[in-house]
CSV table of C-alpha atoms in Angstrom, one decimal:
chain,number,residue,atom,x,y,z
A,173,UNK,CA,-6.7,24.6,-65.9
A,174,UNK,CA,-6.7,20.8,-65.4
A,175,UNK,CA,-9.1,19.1,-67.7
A,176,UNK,CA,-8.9,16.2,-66.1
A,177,UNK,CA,-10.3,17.6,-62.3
A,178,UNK,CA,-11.9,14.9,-60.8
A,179,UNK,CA,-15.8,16.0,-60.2
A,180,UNK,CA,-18.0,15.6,-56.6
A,181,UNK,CA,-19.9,12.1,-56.6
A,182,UNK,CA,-23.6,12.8,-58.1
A,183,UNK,CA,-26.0,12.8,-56.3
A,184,UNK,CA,-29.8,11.0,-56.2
A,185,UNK,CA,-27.9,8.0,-57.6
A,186,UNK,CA,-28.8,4.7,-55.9
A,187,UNK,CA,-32.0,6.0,-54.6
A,188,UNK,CA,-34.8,8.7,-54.9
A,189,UNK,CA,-35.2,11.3,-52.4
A,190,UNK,CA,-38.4,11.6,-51.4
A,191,UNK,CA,-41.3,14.3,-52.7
A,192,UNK,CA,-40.9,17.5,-51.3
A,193,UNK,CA,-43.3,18.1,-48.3
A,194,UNK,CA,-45.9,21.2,-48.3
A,195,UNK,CA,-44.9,22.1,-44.7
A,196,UNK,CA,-41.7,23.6,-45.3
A,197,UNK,CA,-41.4,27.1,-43.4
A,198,UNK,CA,-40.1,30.4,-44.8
A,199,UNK,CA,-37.0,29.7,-43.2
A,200,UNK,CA,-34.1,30.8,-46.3
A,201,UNK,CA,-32.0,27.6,-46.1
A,202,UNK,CA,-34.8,25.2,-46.0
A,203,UNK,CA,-36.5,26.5,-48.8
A,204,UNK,CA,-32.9,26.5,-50.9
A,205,UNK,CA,-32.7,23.1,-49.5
A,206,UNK,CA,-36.2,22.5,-51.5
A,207,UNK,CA,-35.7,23.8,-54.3
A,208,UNK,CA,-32.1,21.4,-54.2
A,209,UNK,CA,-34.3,18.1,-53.4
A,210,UNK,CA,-36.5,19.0,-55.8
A,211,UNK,CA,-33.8,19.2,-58.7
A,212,UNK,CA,-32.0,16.0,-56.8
A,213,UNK,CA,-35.2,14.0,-57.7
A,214,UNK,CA,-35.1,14.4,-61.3
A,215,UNK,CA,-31.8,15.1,-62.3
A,216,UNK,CA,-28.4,13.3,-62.1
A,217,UNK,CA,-25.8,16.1,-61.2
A,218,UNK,CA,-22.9,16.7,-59.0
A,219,UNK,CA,-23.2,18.4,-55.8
A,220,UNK,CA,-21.8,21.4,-57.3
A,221,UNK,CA,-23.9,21.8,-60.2
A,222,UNK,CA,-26.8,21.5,-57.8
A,223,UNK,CA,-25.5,24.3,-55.8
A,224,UNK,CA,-25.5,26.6,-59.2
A,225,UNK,CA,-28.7,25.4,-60.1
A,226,UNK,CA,-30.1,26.2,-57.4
A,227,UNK,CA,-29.3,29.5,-56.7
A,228,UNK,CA,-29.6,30.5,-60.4
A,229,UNK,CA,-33.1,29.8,-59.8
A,230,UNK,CA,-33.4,32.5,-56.9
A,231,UNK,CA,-31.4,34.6,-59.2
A,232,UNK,CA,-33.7,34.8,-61.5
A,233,UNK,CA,-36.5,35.8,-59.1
A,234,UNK,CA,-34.2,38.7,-58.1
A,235,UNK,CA,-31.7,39.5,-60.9
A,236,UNK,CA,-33.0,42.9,-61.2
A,237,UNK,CA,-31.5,43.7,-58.2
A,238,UNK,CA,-27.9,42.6,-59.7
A,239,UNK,CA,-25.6,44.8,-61.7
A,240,UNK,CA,-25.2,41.7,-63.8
A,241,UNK,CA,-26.8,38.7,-64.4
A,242,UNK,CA,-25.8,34.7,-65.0
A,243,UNK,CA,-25.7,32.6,-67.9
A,244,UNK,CA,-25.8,29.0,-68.1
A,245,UNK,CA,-24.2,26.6,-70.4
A,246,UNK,CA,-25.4,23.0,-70.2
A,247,UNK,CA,-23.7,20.9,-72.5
A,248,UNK,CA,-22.7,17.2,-72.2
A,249,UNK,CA,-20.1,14.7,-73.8
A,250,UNK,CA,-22.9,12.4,-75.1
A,251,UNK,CA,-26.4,13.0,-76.1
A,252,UNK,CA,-29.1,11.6,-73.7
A,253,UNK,CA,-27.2,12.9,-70.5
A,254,UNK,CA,-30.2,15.3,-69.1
A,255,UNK,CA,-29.9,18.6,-70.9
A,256,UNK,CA,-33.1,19.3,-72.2
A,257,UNK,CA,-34.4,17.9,-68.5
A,258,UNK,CA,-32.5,20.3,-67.2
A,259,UNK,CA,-34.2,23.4,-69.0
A,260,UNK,CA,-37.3,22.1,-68.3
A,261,UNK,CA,-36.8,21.9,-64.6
A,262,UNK,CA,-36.0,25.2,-64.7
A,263,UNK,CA,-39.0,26.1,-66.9
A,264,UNK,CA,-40.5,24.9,-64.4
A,265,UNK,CA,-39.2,26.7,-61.1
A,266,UNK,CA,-37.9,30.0,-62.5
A,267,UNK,CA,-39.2,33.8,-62.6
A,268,UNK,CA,-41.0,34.1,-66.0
A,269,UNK,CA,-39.3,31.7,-68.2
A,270,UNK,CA,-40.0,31.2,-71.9
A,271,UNK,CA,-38.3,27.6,-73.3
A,272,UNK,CA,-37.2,27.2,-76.7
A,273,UNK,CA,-36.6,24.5,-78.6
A,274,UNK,CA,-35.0,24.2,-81.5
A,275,UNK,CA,-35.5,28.0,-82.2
A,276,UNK,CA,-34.2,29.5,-85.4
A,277,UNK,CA,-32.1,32.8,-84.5
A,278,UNK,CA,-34.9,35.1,-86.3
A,279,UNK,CA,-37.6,33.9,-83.8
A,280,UNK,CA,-35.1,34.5,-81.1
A,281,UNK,CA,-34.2,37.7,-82.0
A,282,UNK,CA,-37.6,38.5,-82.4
A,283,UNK,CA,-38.5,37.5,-78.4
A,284,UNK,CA,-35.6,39.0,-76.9
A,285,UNK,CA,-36.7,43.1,-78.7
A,286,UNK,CA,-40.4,42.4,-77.8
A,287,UNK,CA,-41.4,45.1,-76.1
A,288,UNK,CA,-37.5,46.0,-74.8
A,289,UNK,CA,-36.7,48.8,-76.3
A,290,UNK,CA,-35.8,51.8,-73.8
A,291,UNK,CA,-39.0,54.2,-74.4
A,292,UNK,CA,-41.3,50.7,-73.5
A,293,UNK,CA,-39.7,49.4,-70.6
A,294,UNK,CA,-38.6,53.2,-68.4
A,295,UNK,CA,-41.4,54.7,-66.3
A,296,UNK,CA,-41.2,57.6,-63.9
A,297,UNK,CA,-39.4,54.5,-61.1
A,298,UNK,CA,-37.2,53.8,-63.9
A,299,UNK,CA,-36.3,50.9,-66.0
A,300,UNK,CA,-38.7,47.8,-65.7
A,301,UNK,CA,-38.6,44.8,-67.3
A,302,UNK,CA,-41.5,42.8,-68.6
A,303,UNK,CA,-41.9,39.2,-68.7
A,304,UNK,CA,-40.4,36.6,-70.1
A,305,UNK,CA,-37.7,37.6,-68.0
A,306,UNK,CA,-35.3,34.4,-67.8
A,307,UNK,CA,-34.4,32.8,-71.4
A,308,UNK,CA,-34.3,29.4,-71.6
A,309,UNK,CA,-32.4,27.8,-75.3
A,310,UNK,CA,-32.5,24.5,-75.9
A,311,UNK,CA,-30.8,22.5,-79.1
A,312,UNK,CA,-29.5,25.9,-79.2
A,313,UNK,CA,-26.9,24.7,-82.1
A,314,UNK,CA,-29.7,25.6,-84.7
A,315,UNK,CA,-29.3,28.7,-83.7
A,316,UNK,CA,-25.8,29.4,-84.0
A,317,UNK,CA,-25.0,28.3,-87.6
A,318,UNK,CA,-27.2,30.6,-89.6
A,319,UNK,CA,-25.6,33.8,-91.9
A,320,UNK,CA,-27.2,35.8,-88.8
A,321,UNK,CA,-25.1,34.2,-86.2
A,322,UNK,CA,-22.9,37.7,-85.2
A,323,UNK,CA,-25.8,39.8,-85.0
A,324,UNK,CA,-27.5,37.5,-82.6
A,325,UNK,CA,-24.6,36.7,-80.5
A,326,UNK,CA,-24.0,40.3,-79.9
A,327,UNK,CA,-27.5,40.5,-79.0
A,328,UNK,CA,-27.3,37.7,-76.3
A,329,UNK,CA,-24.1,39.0,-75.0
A,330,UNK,CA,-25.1,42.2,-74.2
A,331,UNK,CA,-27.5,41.0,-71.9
A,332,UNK,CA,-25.3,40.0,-69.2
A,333,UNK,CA,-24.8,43.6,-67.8
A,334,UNK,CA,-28.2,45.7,-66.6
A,335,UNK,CA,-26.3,48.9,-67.9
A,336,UNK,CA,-25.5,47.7,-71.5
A,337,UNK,CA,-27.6,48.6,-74.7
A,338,UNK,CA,-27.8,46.6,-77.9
A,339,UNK,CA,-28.5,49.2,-80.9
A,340,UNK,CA,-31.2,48.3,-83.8
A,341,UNK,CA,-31.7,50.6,-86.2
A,342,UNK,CA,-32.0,53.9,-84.6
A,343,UNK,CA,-33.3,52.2,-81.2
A,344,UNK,CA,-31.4,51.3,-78.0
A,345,UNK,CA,-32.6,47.8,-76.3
A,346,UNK,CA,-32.4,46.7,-72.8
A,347,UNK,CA,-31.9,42.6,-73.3
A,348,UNK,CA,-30.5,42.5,-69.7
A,349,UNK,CA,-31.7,39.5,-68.1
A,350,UNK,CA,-31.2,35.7,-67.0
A,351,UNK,CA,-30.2,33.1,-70.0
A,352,UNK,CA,-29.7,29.4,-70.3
A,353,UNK,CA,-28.3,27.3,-73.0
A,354,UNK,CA,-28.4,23.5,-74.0
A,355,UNK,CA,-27.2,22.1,-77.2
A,356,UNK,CA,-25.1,19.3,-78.4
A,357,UNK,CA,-22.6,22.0,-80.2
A,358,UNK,CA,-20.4,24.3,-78.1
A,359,UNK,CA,-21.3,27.8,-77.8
A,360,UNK,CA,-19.0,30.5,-79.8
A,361,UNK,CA,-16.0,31.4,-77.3
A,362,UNK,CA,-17.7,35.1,-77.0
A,363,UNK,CA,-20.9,33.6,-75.4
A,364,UNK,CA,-19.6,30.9,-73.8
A,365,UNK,CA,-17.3,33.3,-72.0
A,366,UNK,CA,-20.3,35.0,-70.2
A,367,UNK,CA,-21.6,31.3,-69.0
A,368,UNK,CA,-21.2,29.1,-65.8
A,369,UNK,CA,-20.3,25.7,-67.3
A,370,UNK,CA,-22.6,22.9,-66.5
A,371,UNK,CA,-21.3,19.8,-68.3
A,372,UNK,CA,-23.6,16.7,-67.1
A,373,UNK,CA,-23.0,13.3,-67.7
A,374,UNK,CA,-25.6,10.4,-68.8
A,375,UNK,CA,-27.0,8.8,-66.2
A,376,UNK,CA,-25.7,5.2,-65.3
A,377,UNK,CA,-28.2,2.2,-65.3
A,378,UNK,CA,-28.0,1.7,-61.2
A,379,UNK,CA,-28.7,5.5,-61.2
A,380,UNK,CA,-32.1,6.5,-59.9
A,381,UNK,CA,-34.1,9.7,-61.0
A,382,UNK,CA,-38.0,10.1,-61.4
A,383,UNK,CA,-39.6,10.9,-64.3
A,384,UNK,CA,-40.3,14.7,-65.0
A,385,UNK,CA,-44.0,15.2,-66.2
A,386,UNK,CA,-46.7,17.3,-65.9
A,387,UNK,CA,-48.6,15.6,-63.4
A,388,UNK,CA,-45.1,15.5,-61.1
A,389,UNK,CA,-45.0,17.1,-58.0
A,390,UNK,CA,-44.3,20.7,-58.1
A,391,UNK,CA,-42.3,22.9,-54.8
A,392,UNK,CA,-44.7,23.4,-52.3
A,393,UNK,CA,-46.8,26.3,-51.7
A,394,UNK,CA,-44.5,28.5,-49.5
A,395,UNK,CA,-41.6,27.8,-51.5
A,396,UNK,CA,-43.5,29.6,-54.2
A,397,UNK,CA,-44.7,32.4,-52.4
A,398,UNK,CA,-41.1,32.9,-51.1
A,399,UNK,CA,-39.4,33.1,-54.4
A,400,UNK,CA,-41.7,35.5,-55.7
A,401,UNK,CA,-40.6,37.9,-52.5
A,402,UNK,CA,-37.3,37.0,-52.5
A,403,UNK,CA,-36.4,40.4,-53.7
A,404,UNK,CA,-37.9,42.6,-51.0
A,405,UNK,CA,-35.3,40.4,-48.3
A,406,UNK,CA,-33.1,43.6,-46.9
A,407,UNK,CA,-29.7,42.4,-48.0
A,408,UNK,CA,-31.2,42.2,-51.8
A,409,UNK,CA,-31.4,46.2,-51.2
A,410,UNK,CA,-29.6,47.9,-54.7
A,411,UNK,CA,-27.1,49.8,-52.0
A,412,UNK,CA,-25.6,45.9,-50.9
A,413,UNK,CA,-26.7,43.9,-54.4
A,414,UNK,CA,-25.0,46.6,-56.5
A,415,UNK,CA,-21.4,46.0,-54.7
A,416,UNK,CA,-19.0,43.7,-55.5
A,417,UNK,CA,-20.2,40.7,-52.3
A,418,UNK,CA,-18.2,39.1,-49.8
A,419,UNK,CA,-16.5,35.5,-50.6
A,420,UNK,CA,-15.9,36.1,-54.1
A,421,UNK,CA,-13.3,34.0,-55.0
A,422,UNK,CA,-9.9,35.9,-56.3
A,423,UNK,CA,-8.9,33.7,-59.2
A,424,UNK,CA,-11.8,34.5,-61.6
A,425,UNK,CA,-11.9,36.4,-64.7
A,426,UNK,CA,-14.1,39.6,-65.0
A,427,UNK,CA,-16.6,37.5,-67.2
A,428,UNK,CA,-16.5,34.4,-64.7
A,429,UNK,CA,-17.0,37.1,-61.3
A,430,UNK,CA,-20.2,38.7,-63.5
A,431,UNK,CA,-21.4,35.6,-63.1
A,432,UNK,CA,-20.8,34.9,-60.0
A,433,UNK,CA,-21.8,38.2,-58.2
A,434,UNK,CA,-25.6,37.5,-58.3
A,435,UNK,CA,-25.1,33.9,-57.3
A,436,UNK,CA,-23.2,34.5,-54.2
A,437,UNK,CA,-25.4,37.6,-53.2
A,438,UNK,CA,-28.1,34.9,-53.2
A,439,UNK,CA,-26.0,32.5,-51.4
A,440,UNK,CA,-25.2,35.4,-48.5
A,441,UNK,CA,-28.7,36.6,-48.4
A,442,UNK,CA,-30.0,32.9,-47.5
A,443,UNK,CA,-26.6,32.2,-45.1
A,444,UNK,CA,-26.2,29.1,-43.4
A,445,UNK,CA,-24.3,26.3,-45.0
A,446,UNK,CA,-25.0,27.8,-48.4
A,447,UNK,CA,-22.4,31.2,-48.8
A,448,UNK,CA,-19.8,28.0,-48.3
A,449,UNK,CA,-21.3,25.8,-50.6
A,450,UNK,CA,-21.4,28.7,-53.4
A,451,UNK,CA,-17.7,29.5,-53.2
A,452,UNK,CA,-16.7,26.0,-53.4
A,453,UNK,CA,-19.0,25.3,-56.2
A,454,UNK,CA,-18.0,28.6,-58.1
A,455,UNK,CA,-14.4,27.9,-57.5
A,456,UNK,CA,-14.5,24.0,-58.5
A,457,UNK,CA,-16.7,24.6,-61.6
A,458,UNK,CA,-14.3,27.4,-63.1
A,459,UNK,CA,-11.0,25.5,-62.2
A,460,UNK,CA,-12.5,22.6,-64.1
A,461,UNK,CA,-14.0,24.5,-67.5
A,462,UNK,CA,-12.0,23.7,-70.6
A,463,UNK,CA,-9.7,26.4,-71.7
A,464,UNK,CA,-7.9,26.4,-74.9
A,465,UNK,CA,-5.0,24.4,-75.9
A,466,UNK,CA,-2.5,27.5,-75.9
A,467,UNK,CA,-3.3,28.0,-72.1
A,468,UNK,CA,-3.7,24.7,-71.0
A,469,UNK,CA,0.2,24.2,-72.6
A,470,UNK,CA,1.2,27.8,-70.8
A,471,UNK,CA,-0.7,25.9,-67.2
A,472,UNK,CA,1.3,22.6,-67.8
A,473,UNK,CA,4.7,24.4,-68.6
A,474,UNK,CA,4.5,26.0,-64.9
A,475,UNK,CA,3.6,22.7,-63.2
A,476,UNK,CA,6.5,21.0,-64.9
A,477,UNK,CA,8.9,23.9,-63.5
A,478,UNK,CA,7.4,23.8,-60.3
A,479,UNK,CA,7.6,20.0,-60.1
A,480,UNK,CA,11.4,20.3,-60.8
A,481,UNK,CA,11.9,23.1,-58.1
A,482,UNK,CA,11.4,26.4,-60.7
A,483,UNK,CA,15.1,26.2,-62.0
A,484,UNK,CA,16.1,29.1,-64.2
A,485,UNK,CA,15.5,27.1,-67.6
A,486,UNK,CA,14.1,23.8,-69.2
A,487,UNK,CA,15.8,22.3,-72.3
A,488,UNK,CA,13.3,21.6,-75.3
A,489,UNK,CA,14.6,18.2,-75.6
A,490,UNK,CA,13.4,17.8,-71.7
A,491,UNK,CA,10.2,19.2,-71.6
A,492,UNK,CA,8.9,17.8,-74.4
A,493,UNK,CA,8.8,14.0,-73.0
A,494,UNK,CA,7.2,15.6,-69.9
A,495,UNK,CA,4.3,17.4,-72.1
A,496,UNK,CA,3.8,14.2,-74.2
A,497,UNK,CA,3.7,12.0,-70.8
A,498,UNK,CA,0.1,13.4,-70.2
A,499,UNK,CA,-2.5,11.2,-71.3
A,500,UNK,CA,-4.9,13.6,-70.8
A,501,UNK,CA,-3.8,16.2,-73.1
A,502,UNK,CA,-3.9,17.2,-77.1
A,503,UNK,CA,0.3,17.1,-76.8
A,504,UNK,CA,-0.1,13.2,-75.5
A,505,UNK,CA,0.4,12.1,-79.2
A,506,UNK,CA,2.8,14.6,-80.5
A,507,UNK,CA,5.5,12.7,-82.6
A,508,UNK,CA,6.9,14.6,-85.5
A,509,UNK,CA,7.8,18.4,-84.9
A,510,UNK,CA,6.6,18.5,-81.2
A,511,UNK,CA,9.2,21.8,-80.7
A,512,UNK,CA,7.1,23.7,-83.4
A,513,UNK,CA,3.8,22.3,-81.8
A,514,UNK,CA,4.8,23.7,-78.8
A,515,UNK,CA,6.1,27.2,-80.0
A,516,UNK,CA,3.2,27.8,-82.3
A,517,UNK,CA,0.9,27.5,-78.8
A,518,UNK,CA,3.3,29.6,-76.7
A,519,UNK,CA,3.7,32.4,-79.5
A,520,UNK,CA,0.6,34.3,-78.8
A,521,UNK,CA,2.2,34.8,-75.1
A,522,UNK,CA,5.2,36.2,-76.8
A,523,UNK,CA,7.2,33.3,-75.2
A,524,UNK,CA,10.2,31.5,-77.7
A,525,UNK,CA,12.5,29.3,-77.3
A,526,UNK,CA,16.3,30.3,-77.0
A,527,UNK,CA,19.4,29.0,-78.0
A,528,UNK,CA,21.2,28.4,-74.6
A,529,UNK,CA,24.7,27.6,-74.1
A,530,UNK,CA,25.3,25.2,-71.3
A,531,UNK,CA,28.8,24.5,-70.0
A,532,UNK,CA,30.6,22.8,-73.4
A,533,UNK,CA,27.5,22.7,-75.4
A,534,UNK,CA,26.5,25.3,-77.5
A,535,UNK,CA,23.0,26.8,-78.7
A,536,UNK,CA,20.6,24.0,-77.1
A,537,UNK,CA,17.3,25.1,-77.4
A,538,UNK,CA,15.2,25.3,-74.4
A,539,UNK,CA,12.7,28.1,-72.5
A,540,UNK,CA,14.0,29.9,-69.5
A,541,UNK,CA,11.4,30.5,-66.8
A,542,UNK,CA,11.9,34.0,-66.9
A,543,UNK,CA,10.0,34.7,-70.2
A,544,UNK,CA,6.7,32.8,-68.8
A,545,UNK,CA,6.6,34.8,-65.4
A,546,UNK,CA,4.4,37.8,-66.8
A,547,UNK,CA,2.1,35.5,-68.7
A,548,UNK,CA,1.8,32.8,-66.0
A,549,UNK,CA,0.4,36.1,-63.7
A,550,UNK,CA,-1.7,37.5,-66.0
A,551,UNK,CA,-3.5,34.3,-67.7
A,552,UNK,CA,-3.7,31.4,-64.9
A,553,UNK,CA,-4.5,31.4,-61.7
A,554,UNK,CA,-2.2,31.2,-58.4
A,555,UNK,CA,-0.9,28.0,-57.7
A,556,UNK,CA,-3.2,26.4,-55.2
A,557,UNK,CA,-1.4,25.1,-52.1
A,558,UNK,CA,-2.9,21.7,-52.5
A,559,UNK,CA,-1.4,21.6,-56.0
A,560,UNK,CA,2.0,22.9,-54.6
A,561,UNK,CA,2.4,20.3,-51.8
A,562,UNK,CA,1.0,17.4,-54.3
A,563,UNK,CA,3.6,18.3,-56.6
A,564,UNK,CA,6.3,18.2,-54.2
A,565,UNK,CA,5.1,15.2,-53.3
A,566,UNK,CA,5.4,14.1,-56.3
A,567,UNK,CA,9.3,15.3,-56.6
A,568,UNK,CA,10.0,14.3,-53.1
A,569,UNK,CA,10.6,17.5,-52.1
């Protein structure tokens, strides 16, 4: 819940990695690792990111396989930090894509029902999807801010799960499939909630990356002709893909784990290093998304208890200076009416101040730790044991 997370040193930063060679085997982890160094030479990204990237990009040559599907958010602070590059690497490297710049939410709406209405796409071996199959938005604030903004969101969001519909008229739609976003905006909370965030950061002048053109060089040959089998491999079989896979980490939300189903299915289909490197990456990238200002206060509340040894209440007057001690935070500024700042976040929880007595002094506001215990369990995740011991550390405990 920690804005502030520090994030894995980039990589491809003081030099470039050199082009990919065209006698990679069919081995699984080297052509993941090819499809990585091929990303690493164009785009500046953490080692985490790179990990998502790269298994999106198998996703997407698989997803039908996948009870649900992943989206991707690419946003950044500043303009100029790689977010269009971004898209177009993966225009480049993904199953079937179809980029779009710039698009206006009637020509999107218009390329996601092509030809995806139920009677088109189901044959006597079922449903099957026609190309473009992965959607790739880019400036995709144009699209948002037009009087048709609902209907299209609803049409993007139901395309997460392979069993949801999205009703026109008197016709039911399959828009299941993978979807990327860039944009300088954010994207609405609903969509936003069905994305992995990828926030990049503009490069740095000692930072190295090669220039992405047509004439660069593209994956090699058998790294191709791998990703378009990739769905045949044995573990990829609907009785294993269609079951919730092993690894997944236990602090996500239901929106964050359909997300990260596919991905790690990838990442234990391919094995070596990477089922490791897709936990850590899922795991990172979620702890470190932005959440709103009413949980990040509920998140903050608990560390302060926990830092002074979970006692059975915290006066007003004392957590207050604690809040407003984070640099970091919205609350770092608070001057004038901080109490009601801080119960006009907590409200929604149900969770108010009290009037405590406390030995000669009489109806002191504060907040016993009681109240927060059901909403700490159902809206954050546990407390990590690194955070616990740094904490104590930080109490002397």
């Amino acid at each position: 819940m920690d804005r502030a997370n520090e994030h894995p040193p980039a990589v491809g930063r003081n030099e470039l990695p050199p082009p990919l060679s065209r006698d990679d085997k069919q081995d699984p982890v080297e052509m993941l690792d090819s499809i990585a160094s091929f990303l690493r030479r164009y785009l500046i990204c953490d080692e985490h990111q790179l990990t998502i990237l790269t298994l999106w990009i198998v996703h997407t040559w698989c997803y039908q396989q996948f009870l649900t599907t992943a989206y991707l958010d690419v946003r950044s602070p500043e303009p100029h930090s790689g977010k269009s590059r971004c898209l177009e690497l993966l225009n480049e490297l993904c199953n079937s894509p179809a980029l779009l710049t710039a698009a206006g939410s009637e020509t999107i709406q218009d390329r996601l029902l092509h030809e995806r209405s139920m009677e088109e796409i189901t044959n006597d071996q079922g449903i099957s999807l026609l190309s473009p199959h992965t959607m790739l938005l880019d400036n995709c604030h144009y699209m948002i801010g037009s009087s048709e903004r609902q209907p299209l969101l609803a049409m993007l969001t139901s395309g997460v799960c392979q069993t949801s519909r999205y009703a026109f008229g008197y016709t039911d739609y399959c828009l299941f499939g993978p979807k990327a976003f860039a944009g300088n905006g954010r994207l609405p909370h609903s969509l936003a909630a069905c994305c992995i965030p990828m926030v990049l950061r503009r490069k740095k002048p000692s930072e190295l990356v090669a220039r992405f053109t047509r004439n660069s060089d593209s994956l090699p040959a058998r790294v191709r002709d791998w990703l378009e089998n990739v769905e045949k491999h044995p573990s990829l079989a609907p009785e294993r893909a269609m079951q919730a896979p092993p690894g997944l980490p236990s602090d996500l939300t239901p929106r964050q784990q359909d997300c990260a189903e596919p991905l790690l299915h990838v990442a234990n289909m391919v094995g070596g290093p990477w089922p490791k490197k897709a936990f850590a990456a899922i795991s990172a990238i979620f702890q470190a998304s932005e959440c709103s200002d009413s949980l990040q206060v509920l998140a903050d509340v608990r560390a302060w208890f926990f830092m002074n040894k979970d006692p059975e209440y915290l006066l007003t007057r004392d957590l207050l200076p604690l809040l407003t001690s984070m640099d970091q935070r919205p609350w770092s500024g608070w001057l004038h009416e901080s109490g009601r700042k801080l119960g006009a976040l907590l409200h929604p929880f149900g969770i108010f101040s009290r009037r405590l007595n406390i030995g000669d002094q009489k109806g002191i506001k504060g907040y016993l730790r009681a109240d927060f215990q059901d909403a700490w369990e159902r809206y954050l995740p546990p407390l990590r044991l690194e955070q616990q011991m740094s904490s104590s550390s930080k109490t002397g405990a």
